[in-house]
Amino acid sequence: MIWQPSLLSIQVTLLASGLILIFGLSLGIFLARVQFPGQILFSTMLNLPLVLPPSVVGYFLLIALGRGSPIKEWLGIDLLFTWQAGGIASAVVALPLMVESTRAAIASVNPELEAAARTLGSTEWEVLWRITIPVAYRGILAGFGLSVARGLGEFGATLMVAGSIPGRTQTLPLAIYDAVQMQQYGLANVMVLIMTTIAFGLLWWVRLLETQHPQSQQHLEDYPDGIDRRYREAASPL
């Protein structure tokens, strides 16, 4: 009774984590580095899943994935009431945490170090991969950990688009709800303990990352040793 929802929770969380990493990292870098008209409006829309009731987010996903949507009608992909739909719902709800953490971490990188790399002939991609992300990785990982924890516990939106089908889409949060409804409190207690342990572990890891963060990243000597020595030396006189 426990292993099936546990396995489905792992599947859903893995899919959600991949989506969060790809889209959250890309959007966070984009918002930190590019200024464009309507940026505040765009950022506000991205953060809506944090404040909207999960059932409302789930309703929007029903429209996006259901009958008449481009995904179903044009591409012929029917995702509703599958575990993949649960993964998408978890990713959408948790995505703002990753985007905001990444944006803040990228924005805090000392621009002198990046400018030094450019003067040495590095392309923008090399600057991003060899300077920006290594310096900002703690903030990025912290946002990723929070997003995974949020996605793991997603309930409302997942229920709207994936349902609660035992063995197919019933994740641990949904199984806990069903167990309580059937007054199977012993089973519910075990699953609650599993969820709490995982969430505690993720938050503890995020907290460790925060405490290990350098007090200030404005000093070049505080940057990780993995940063190319040429960039440190070139940035020093700036």
Coordinates of C-alpha atoms in Angstrom, one line a residue:
M1 CA 0.0 0.0 0.0
I2 CA 3.0 2.3 0.5
W3 CA 5.5 1.3 -2.1
Q4 CA 3.2 2.2 -5.1
P5 CA 2.5 5.8 -4.0
S6 CA 6.1 6.1 -3.0
L7 CA 7.3 5.0 -6.4
L8 CA 4.9 7.3 -8.1
S9 CA 6.0 10.2 -6.0
I10 CA 9.6 9.5 -7.0
Q11 CA 8.6 9.4 -10.7
V12 CA 6.6 12.6 -10.5
T13 CA 9.3 14.4 -8.5
L14 CA 12.0 13.3 -10.9
L15 CA 10.0 14.6 -13.9
A16 CA 9.2 17.8 -12.0
S17 CA 12.8 18.3 -11.0
G18 CA 14.0 18.0 -14.6
L19 CA 11.4 20.5 -15.8
I20 CA 12.2 22.9 -12.8
L21 CA 15.9 22.7 -13.5
I22 CA 15.6 23.4 -17.2
F23 CA 13.0 26.1 -17.2
G24 CA 13.7 27.6 -13.8
L25 CA 17.4 28.0 -14.5
S26 CA 16.8 29.4 -17.9
L27 CA 14.1 31.9 -16.8
G28 CA 16.2 32.9 -13.7
I29 CA 19.2 33.7 -15.9
F30 CA 17.1 35.5 -18.4
L31 CA 15.4 37.7 -15.8
A32 CA 18.7 38.5 -14.1
R33 CA 20.5 39.5 -17.3
V34 CA 17.9 40.9 -19.7
Q35 CA 15.9 44.1 -19.3
F36 CA 12.8 44.4 -21.4
P37 CA 9.4 46.2 -21.4
G38 CA 6.9 44.4 -19.3
Q39 CA 9.4 42.6 -17.2
I40 CA 7.6 43.3 -14.0
L41 CA 4.4 42.0 -15.5
F42 CA 6.1 38.8 -16.7
S43 CA 7.8 38.2 -13.4
T44 CA 4.4 38.7 -11.6
M45 CA 2.8 36.1 -13.9
L46 CA 5.6 33.6 -13.2
N47 CA 5.1 34.0 -9.4
L48 CA 1.3 33.6 -9.6
P49 CA 1.4 29.8 -8.7
L50 CA 2.9 30.8 -5.3
V51 CA -0.2 32.7 -4.2
L52 CA -3.0 31.1 -6.3
P53 CA -4.9 28.2 -4.7
P54 CA -3.5 24.9 -6.2
S55 CA -7.0 24.1 -7.5
V56 CA -6.9 27.3 -9.6
V57 CA -3.4 26.4 -11.0
G58 CA -4.8 22.9 -11.7
Y59 CA -7.8 24.4 -13.6
F60 CA -5.4 26.5 -15.8
L61 CA -3.5 23.3 -16.5
L62 CA -6.7 21.5 -17.4
I63 CA -7.3 24.1 -20.1
A64 CA -3.6 23.9 -21.2
L65 CA -3.5 20.1 -21.5
G66 CA -7.2 19.2 -22.1
R67 CA -9.6 19.1 -25.0
G68 CA -9.1 21.9 -27.4
S69 CA -5.5 22.7 -26.3
P70 CA -2.7 22.8 -28.8
I71 CA -0.9 20.0 -26.9
K72 CA -3.9 17.6 -27.3
E73 CA -5.4 18.7 -30.6
W74 CA -2.3 19.6 -32.6
L75 CA 0.3 17.3 -31.2
G76 CA -2.1 14.5 -30.3
I77 CA -0.6 14.2 -26.8
D78 CA -3.1 13.3 -24.1
L79 CA -1.5 13.9 -20.7
L80 CA -4.6 14.3 -18.4
F81 CA -4.9 11.6 -15.7
T82 CA -1.4 10.4 -16.1
W83 CA 1.6 10.6 -13.7
Q84 CA 3.3 12.8 -16.3
A85 CA 0.5 15.4 -15.8
G86 CA 1.2 15.2 -12.0
G87 CA 4.9 15.9 -12.8
I88 CA 3.9 19.0 -14.9
A89 CA 1.6 20.2 -12.1
S90 CA 4.3 19.9 -9.5
A91 CA 6.8 21.7 -11.7
V92 CA 4.4 24.6 -12.4
V93 CA 3.6 25.1 -8.7
A94 CA 7.3 24.9 -7.6
L95 CA 8.8 26.8 -10.5
P96 CA 8.7 30.3 -9.0
L97 CA 10.9 29.2 -6.1
M98 CA 13.6 28.1 -8.5
V99 CA 13.3 31.2 -10.8
E100 CA 13.5 33.7 -8.0
S101 CA 16.4 32.0 -6.2
T102 CA 18.3 31.7 -9.5
R103 CA 17.6 35.3 -10.5
A104 CA 18.8 36.6 -7.1
A105 CA 22.0 34.4 -7.2
I106 CA 22.9 35.4 -10.7
A107 CA 22.3 39.1 -10.1
S108 CA 24.6 39.0 -7.1
V109 CA 27.6 37.8 -9.1
N110 CA 30.3 40.5 -9.3
P111 CA 30.2 42.0 -12.8
E112 CA 33.9 42.8 -12.7
L113 CA 34.8 39.1 -12.8
E114 CA 32.5 38.6 -15.8
A115 CA 33.9 41.7 -17.5
A116 CA 37.5 40.3 -17.0
A117 CA 36.6 37.1 -18.7
R118 CA 35.2 39.0 -21.7
T119 CA 38.4 41.0 -22.0
L120 CA 40.3 37.7 -22.3
G121 CA 38.1 36.7 -25.2
S122 CA 35.6 34.5 -23.5
T123 CA 32.2 34.2 -25.2
E124 CA 29.0 35.0 -23.3
W125 CA 28.4 31.2 -23.1
E126 CA 31.8 30.6 -21.6
V127 CA 31.3 33.5 -19.1
L128 CA 28.0 32.0 -18.0
W129 CA 29.3 28.4 -17.8
R130 CA 32.8 29.1 -16.3
I131 CA 32.1 32.2 -14.2
T132 CA 28.5 33.1 -13.4
I133 CA 27.0 29.6 -12.6
P134 CA 30.0 28.4 -10.5
V135 CA 29.9 31.6 -8.4
A136 CA 26.1 31.5 -8.0
Y137 CA 25.7 27.7 -7.6
R138 CA 24.8 27.8 -3.9
G139 CA 21.8 30.0 -4.5
I140 CA 20.8 28.0 -7.5
L141 CA 21.0 24.7 -5.6
A142 CA 19.1 26.2 -2.6
G143 CA 16.3 27.2 -5.0
F144 CA 16.3 23.8 -6.6
G145 CA 16.1 22.1 -3.2
L146 CA 13.1 24.2 -2.1
S147 CA 11.4 23.6 -5.5
V148 CA 11.8 19.9 -5.2
A149 CA 10.4 19.9 -1.7
R150 CA 7.5 22.0 -2.8
G151 CA 6.9 19.7 -5.8
L152 CA 7.1 16.6 -3.7
G153 CA 4.2 17.8 -1.5
E154 CA 2.0 19.1 -4.3
F155 CA -1.6 18.0 -3.8
G156 CA -4.3 20.3 -5.3
A157 CA -3.1 20.9 -8.8
T158 CA -1.9 17.3 -9.1
L159 CA -5.4 16.0 -8.1
M160 CA -7.0 18.3 -10.8
V161 CA -5.0 17.0 -13.7
A162 CA -3.8 13.6 -12.7
G163 CA -6.6 12.4 -10.3
S164 CA -5.9 9.9 -7.5
I165 CA -5.8 6.6 -9.3
P166 CA -4.1 3.9 -7.1
G167 CA -1.1 2.4 -8.9
R168 CA -1.2 5.0 -11.7
T169 CA -1.4 8.6 -10.4
Q170 CA -1.8 8.3 -6.7
T171 CA 1.3 10.0 -5.1
L172 CA 2.0 10.0 -1.4
P173 CA 0.1 13.2 -0.6
L174 CA -3.0 11.9 -2.4
A175 CA -2.6 8.5 -0.7
I176 CA -2.4 10.2 2.7
Y177 CA -5.7 12.0 2.0
D178 CA -7.4 8.8 0.9
A179 CA -6.1 6.9 4.0
V180 CA -7.5 9.5 6.3
Q181 CA -10.8 9.4 4.4
M182 CA -10.9 5.6 5.0
Q183 CA -9.8 6.1 8.6
Q184 CA -6.6 4.1 8.0
Y185 CA -4.7 6.2 10.4
G186 CA -1.8 3.7 10.9
L187 CA -1.1 3.8 7.2
A188 CA -1.5 7.6 7.1
N189 CA 1.0 7.9 10.0
V190 CA 3.7 6.0 8.1
M191 CA 3.3 8.0 4.9
V192 CA 3.2 11.3 6.8
L193 CA 6.5 10.2 8.5
I194 CA 8.1 9.5 5.2
M195 CA 7.0 12.8 3.7
T196 CA 8.1 14.7 6.8
T197 CA 11.5 13.0 6.8
I198 CA 12.2 13.8 3.1
A199 CA 11.0 17.4 3.5
F200 CA 13.1 17.9 6.6
G201 CA 16.2 16.5 4.8
L202 CA 15.7 18.8 1.8
L203 CA 15.2 21.9 4.0
W204 CA 18.2 20.9 6.2
W205 CA 20.4 20.6 3.1
V206 CA 19.2 24.1 1.9
R207 CA 20.0 25.5 5.3
L208 CA 23.5 24.1 5.1
L209 CA 24.0 25.7 1.7
E210 CA 23.0 29.1 3.2
T211 CA 25.3 28.8 6.2
Q212 CA 28.2 27.9 4.0
H213 CA 27.6 30.8 1.7
P214 CA 30.4 33.4 1.8
Q215 CA 29.6 36.4 3.8
S216 CA 30.2 38.6 0.8
Q217 CA 30.7 37.8 -2.8
Q218 CA 31.8 41.3 -3.6
H219 CA 35.4 40.3 -2.9
L220 CA 37.1 38.3 -5.6
E221 CA 39.1 36.2 -3.1
D222 CA 35.8 34.8 -1.9
Y223 CA 35.0 33.1 -5.2
P224 CA 35.3 29.4 -5.5
D225 CA 38.7 27.9 -6.4
G226 CA 37.2 26.4 -9.5
I227 CA 37.1 29.8 -11.2
D228 CA 39.9 30.1 -13.7
R229 CA 43.0 31.9 -12.2
R230 CA 43.3 34.0 -15.4
Y231 CA 39.9 35.6 -14.7
R232 CA 40.8 36.3 -11.1
E233 CA 44.1 38.0 -12.1
A234 CA 42.5 40.0 -14.9
A235 CA 39.7 41.2 -12.6
S236 CA 41.9 42.2 -9.7
P237 CA 42.9 45.6 -11.2
L238 CA 39.3 46.5 -12.2

